[in-house]
Short mmCIF file of C-alpha atoms in Angstrom, two decimals:
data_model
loop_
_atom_site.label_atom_id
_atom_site.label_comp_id
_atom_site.label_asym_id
_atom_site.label_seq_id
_atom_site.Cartn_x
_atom_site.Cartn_y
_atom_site.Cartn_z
CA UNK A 1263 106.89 30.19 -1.60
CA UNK A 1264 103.50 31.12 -0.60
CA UNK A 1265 103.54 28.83 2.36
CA UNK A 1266 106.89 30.96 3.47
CA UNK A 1267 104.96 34.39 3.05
CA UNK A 1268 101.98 33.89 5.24
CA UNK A 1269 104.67 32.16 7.86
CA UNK A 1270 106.56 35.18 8.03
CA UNK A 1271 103.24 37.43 8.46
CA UNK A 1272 102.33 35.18 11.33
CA UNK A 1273 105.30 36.06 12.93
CA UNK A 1274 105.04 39.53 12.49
CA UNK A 1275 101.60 39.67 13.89
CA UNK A 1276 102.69 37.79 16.92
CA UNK A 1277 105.59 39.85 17.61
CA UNK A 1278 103.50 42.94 17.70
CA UNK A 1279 100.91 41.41 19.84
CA UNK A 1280 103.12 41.01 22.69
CA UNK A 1281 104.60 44.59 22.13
CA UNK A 1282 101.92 45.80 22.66
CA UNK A 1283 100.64 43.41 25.52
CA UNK A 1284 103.85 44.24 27.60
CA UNK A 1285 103.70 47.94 27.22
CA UNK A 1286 99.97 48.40 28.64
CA UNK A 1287 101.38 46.03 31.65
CA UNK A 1288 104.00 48.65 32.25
CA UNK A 1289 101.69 51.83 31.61
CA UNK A 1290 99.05 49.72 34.15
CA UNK A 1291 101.99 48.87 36.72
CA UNK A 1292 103.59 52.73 36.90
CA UNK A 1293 99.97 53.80 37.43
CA UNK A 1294 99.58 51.29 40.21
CA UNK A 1295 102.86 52.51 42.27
CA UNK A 1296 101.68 56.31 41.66
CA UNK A 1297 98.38 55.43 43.53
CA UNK A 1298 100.49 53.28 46.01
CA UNK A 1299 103.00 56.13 46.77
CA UNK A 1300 100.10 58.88 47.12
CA UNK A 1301 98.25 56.71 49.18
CA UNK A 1302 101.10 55.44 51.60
CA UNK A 1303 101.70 59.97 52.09
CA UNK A 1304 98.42 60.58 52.62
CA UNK A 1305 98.49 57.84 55.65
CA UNK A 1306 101.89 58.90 56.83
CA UNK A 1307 99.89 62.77 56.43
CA UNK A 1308 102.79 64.12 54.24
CA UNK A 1309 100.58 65.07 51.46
CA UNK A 1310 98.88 68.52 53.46
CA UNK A 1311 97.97 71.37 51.90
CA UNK A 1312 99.94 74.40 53.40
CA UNK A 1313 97.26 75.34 54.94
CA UNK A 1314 97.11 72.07 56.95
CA UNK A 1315 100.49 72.30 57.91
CA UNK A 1316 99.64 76.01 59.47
CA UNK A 1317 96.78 74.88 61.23
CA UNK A 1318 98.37 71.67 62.59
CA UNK A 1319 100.86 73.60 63.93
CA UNK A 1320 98.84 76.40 65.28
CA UNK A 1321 97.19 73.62 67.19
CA UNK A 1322 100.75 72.45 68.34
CA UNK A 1323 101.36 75.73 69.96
CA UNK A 1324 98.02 75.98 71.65
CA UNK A 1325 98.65 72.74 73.09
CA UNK A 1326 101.75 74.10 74.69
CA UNK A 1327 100.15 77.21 75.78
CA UNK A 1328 97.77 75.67 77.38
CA UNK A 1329 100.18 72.39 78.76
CA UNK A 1330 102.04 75.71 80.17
CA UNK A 1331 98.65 77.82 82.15
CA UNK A 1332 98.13 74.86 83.87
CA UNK A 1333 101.59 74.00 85.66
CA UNK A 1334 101.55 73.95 89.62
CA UNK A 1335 103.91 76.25 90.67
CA UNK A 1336 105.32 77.09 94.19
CA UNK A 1337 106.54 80.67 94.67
CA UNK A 1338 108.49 81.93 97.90
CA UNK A 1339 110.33 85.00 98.45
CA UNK A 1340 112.93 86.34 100.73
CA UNK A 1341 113.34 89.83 101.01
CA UNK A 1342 115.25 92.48 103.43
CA UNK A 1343 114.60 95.78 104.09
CA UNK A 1344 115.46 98.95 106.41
CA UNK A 1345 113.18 101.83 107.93
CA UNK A 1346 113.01 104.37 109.86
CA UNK A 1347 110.16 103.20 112.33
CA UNK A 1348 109.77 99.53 113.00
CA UNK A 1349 106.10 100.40 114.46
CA UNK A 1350 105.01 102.88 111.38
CA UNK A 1351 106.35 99.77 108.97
CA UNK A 1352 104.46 97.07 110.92
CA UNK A 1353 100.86 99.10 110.74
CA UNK A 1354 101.58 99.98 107.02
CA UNK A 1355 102.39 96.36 106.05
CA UNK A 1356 99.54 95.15 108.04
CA UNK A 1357 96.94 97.43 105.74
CA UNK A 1358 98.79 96.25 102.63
CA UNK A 1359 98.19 91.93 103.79
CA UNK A 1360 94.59 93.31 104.11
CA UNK A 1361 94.53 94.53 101.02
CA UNK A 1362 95.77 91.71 99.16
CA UNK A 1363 94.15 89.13 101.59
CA UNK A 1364 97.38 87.77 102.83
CA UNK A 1365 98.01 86.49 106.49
CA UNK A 1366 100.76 86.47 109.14
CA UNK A 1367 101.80 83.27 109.86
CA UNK A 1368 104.96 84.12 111.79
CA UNK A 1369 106.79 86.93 113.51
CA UNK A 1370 110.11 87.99 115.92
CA UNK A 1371 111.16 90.87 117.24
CA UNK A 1372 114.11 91.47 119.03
CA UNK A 1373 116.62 94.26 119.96
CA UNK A 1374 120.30 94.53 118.97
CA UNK A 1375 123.23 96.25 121.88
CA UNK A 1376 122.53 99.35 119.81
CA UNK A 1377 118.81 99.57 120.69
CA UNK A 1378 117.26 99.60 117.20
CA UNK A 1379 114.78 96.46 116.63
CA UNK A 1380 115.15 93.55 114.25
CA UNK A 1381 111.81 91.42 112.81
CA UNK A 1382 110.97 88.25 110.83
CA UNK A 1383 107.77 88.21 109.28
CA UNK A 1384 106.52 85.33 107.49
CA UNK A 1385 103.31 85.93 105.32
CA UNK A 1386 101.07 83.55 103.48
CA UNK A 1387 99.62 85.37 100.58
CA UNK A 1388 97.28 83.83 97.51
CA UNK A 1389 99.06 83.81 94.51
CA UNK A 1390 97.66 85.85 92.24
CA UNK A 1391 98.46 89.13 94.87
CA UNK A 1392 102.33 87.73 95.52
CA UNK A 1393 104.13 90.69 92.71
CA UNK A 1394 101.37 92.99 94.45
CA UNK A 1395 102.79 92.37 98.07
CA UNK A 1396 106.22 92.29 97.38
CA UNK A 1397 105.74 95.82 95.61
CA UNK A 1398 103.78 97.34 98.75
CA UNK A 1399 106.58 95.57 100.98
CA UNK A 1400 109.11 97.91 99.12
CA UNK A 1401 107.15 100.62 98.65
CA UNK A 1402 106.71 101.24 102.69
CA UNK A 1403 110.64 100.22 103.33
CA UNK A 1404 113.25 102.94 103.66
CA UNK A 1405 115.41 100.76 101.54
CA UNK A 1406 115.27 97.24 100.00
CA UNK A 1407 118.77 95.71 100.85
CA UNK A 1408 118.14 92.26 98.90
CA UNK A 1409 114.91 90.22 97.22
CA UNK A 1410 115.21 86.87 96.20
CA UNK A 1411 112.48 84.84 94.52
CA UNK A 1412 112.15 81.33 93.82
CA UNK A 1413 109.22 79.00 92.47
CA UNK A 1414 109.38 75.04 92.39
CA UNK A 1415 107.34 73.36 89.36
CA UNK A 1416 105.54 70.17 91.06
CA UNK A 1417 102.93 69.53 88.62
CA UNK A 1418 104.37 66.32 87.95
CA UNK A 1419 104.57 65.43 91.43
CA UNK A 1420 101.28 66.48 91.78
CA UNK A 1421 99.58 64.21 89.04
CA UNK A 1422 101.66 61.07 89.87
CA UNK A 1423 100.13 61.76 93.33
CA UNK A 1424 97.02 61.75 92.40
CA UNK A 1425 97.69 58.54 89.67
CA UNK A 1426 98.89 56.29 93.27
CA UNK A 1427 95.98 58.14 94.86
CA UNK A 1428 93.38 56.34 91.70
CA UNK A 1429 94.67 53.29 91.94
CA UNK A 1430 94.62 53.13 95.75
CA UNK A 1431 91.22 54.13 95.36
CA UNK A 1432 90.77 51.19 93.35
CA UNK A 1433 91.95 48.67 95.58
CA UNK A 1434 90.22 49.89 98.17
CA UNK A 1435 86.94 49.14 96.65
CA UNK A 1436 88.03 46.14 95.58
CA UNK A 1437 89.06 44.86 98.85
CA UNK A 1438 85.76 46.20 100.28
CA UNK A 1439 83.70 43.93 97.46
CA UNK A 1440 85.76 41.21 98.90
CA UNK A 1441 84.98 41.83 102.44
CA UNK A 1442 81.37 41.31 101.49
CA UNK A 1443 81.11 38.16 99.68
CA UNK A 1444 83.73 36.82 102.69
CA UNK A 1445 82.83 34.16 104.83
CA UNK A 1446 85.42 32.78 106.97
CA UNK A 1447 86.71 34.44 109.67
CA UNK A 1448 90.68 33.74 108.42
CA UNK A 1449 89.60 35.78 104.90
CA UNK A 1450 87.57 38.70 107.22
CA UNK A 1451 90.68 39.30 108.88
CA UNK A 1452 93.54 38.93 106.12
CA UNK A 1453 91.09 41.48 104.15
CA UNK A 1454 90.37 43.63 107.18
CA UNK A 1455 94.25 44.39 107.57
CA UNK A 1456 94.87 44.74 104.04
CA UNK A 1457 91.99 47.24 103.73
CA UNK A 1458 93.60 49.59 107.26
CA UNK A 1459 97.27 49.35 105.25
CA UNK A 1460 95.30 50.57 101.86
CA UNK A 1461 93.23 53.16 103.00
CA UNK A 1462 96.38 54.50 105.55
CA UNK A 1463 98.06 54.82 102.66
CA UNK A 1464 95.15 56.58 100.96
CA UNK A 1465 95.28 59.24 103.77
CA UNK A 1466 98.83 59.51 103.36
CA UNK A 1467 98.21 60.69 99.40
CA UNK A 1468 95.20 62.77 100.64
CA UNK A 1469 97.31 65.06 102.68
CA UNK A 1470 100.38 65.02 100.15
CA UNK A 1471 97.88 66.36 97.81
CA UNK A 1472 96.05 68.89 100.20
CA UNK A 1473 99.98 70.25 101.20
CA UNK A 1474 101.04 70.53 97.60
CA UNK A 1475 97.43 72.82 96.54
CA UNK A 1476 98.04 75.16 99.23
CA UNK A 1477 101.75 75.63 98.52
CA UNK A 1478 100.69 76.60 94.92
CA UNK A 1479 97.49 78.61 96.08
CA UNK A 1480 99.00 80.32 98.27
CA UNK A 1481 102.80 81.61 98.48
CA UNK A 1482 105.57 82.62 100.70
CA UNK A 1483 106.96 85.76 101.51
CA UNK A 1484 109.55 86.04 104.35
CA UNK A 1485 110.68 89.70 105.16
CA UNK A 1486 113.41 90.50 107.10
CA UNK A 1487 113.09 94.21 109.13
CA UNK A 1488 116.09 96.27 110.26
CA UNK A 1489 115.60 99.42 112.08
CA UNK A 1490 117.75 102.29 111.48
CA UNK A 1491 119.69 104.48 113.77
CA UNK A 1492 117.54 107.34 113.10
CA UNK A 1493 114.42 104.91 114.30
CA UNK A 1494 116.32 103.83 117.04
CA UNK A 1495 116.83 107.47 118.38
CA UNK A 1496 113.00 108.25 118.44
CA UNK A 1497 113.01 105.51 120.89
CA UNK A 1498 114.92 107.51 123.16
CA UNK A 1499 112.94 111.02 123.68
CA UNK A 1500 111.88 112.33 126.61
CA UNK A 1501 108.70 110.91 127.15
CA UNK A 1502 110.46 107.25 126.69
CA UNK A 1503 113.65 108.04 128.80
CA UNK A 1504 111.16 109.39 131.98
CA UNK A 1505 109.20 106.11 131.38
CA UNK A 1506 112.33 103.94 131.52
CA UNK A 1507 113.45 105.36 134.23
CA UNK A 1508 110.84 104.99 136.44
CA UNK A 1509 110.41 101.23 135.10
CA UNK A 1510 113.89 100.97 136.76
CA UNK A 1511 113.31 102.62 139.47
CA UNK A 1512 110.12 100.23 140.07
CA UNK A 1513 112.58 97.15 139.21
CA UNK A 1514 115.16 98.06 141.56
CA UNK A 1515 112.47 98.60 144.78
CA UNK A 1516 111.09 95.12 143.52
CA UNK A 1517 115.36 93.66 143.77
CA UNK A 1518 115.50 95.01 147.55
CA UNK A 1519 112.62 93.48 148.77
CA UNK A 1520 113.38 90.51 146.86
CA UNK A 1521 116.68 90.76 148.88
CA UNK A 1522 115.28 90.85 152.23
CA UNK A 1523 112.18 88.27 151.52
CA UNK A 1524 115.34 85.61 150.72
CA UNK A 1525 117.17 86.50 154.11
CA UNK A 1526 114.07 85.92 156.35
CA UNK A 1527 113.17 82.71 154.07
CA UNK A 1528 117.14 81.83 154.48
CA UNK A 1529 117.78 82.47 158.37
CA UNK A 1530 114.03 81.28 159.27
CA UNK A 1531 114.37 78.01 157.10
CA UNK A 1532 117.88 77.27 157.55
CA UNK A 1533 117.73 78.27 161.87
CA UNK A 1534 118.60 74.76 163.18
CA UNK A 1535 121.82 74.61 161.35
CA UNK A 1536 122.53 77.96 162.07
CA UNK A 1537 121.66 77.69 165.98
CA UNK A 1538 124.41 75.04 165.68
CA UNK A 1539 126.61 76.62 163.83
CA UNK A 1540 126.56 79.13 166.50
CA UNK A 1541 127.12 76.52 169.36
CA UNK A 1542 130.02 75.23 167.85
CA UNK A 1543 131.54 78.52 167.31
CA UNK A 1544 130.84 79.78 170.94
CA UNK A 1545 131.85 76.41 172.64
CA UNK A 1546 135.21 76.53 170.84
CA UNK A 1547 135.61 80.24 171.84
CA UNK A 1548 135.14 79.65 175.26
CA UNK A 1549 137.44 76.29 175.49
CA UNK A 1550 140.33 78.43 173.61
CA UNK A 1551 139.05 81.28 176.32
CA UNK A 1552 140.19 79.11 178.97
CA UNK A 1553 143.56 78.16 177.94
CA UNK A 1554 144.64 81.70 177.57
CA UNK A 1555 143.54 82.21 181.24
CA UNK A 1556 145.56 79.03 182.40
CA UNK A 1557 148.65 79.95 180.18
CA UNK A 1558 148.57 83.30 182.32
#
């Protein structure tokens, strides 16, 4: 009976040995996925603070910002306009290009049947001053009869430009390394053609690059000029009107003797044919001369 009792204590003492051994495994193993889990978010960075999430994306936007300051843009801008005096508009556009140290790259003038003048003026002007300009453009037009503006984002062209223009680069010194340490003539002149086609194309980049920095230093404006009846009819005063007139009068002397200097040239250089033109004409008057007289 004894032997029975301590059996059964045994037991007992066993059975709450490995209770108690399994539950500390558990307690050790939910500790060990809590460290896991905070670890794995603070390597994935999901465990900020809020105030790391505001700076982060503070940082984000300044990013942007700046991404955005340094595009290459290429403005150009069309605009038409009407005054009263084509020669009062050209001086007072002149002082405003000085002013915002623009330059004339182009200009026309011509006149329409009605006598009032028509321009095209094509300005280059750095791109800071381009609002500035197009402002004093309308400013010193009697009226502003369309604008159009348009700008041409080639930053992307620009940097894989200058990406084929490093790697040409590249090559090219390689190639020149190589045309160094070269001995036979076959390798001199296999490298020496290679090296002409590589730094051609290197040139080619170049100027591609050049073009595209002063199409975003400097923009386009293109302004189109009408003149207006009114302008058109200061043309005509007095003082012009006597001045045209004796321009025409000169013009018209300078016809006549134009006239006459052609006859002499004409019946001095073309006398032989005329001397036989004449023959003919008399020898065939006198033969039809006879045969009246023998008819009779």
């Amino acid at each position: 009976m004894v032997k029975k009792v301590l059996k059964l204590a045994l037991s007992l003492m066993l059975l709450l040995a490995v209770s108690a051994a399994c539950s500390q495994n558990e307690d050790n193993s939910a500790e060990t996925s809590e460290e896991a889990a905070s670890d794995s978010a603070e390597s994935n960075g999901l465990s900020e603070t809020p105030s790391q999430a505001d700076n982060n994306e503070e940082n984000g936007s300044a990013r942007i910002a700046q991404n955005s300051e340094e595009r290459m843009m290429v403005y150009e801008a069309n605009i038409d306009v009407e005054t009263n005096n084509y020669n009062q508009f050209h001086q007072h556009l002149q002082e405003k290009m000085n002013q915002q140290d623009a330059h004339m790259v182009e200009s026309n003038i011509s006149k329409n049947e009605q006598g009032r003048r028509q321009g095209h003026i094509r300005i280059r002007v750095p791109q800071p001053n381009f609002e500035s300009l197009l402002t004093g453009v309308e400013e010193i037009s009697s009226e502003v009869l369309s604008r159009n503006i348009s700008g041409r984002d080639v930053t992307e062209e620009y940097v894989d430009l200058e990406s084929r223009l490093q790697a040409k680069e590249k090559i090219e010194s390689r190639l020149l390394n190589f045309l160094d340490q070269a001995e036979a003539t076959e390798d001199l002149i296999k490298i020496s053609q290679d090296l002409e086609r590589v730094q051609s194309e290197i040139e080619v980049l170049k100027g591609k690059i050049n073009y595209l920095e002063n199409q975003s230093d400097f923009s386009t404006i293109t302004v189109s000029i009408q003149e207006t009846a009114a302008g058109a009819n200061l043309n005509n005063s007095p003082g012009n009107i006597w001045e045209e007139t004796k321009l025409a009068f000169i013009n018209s002397l300078h016809y006549v003797g134009q006239f006459f200097s052609w006859l002499v040239v004409f019946f001095l250089g073309y006398s032989p044919f005329l001397v036989l033109i004449a023959g003919v004409g008399l020898l065939f008057w006198l033969v039809r001369r006879n045969k009246k007289k023998s008819s009779s």
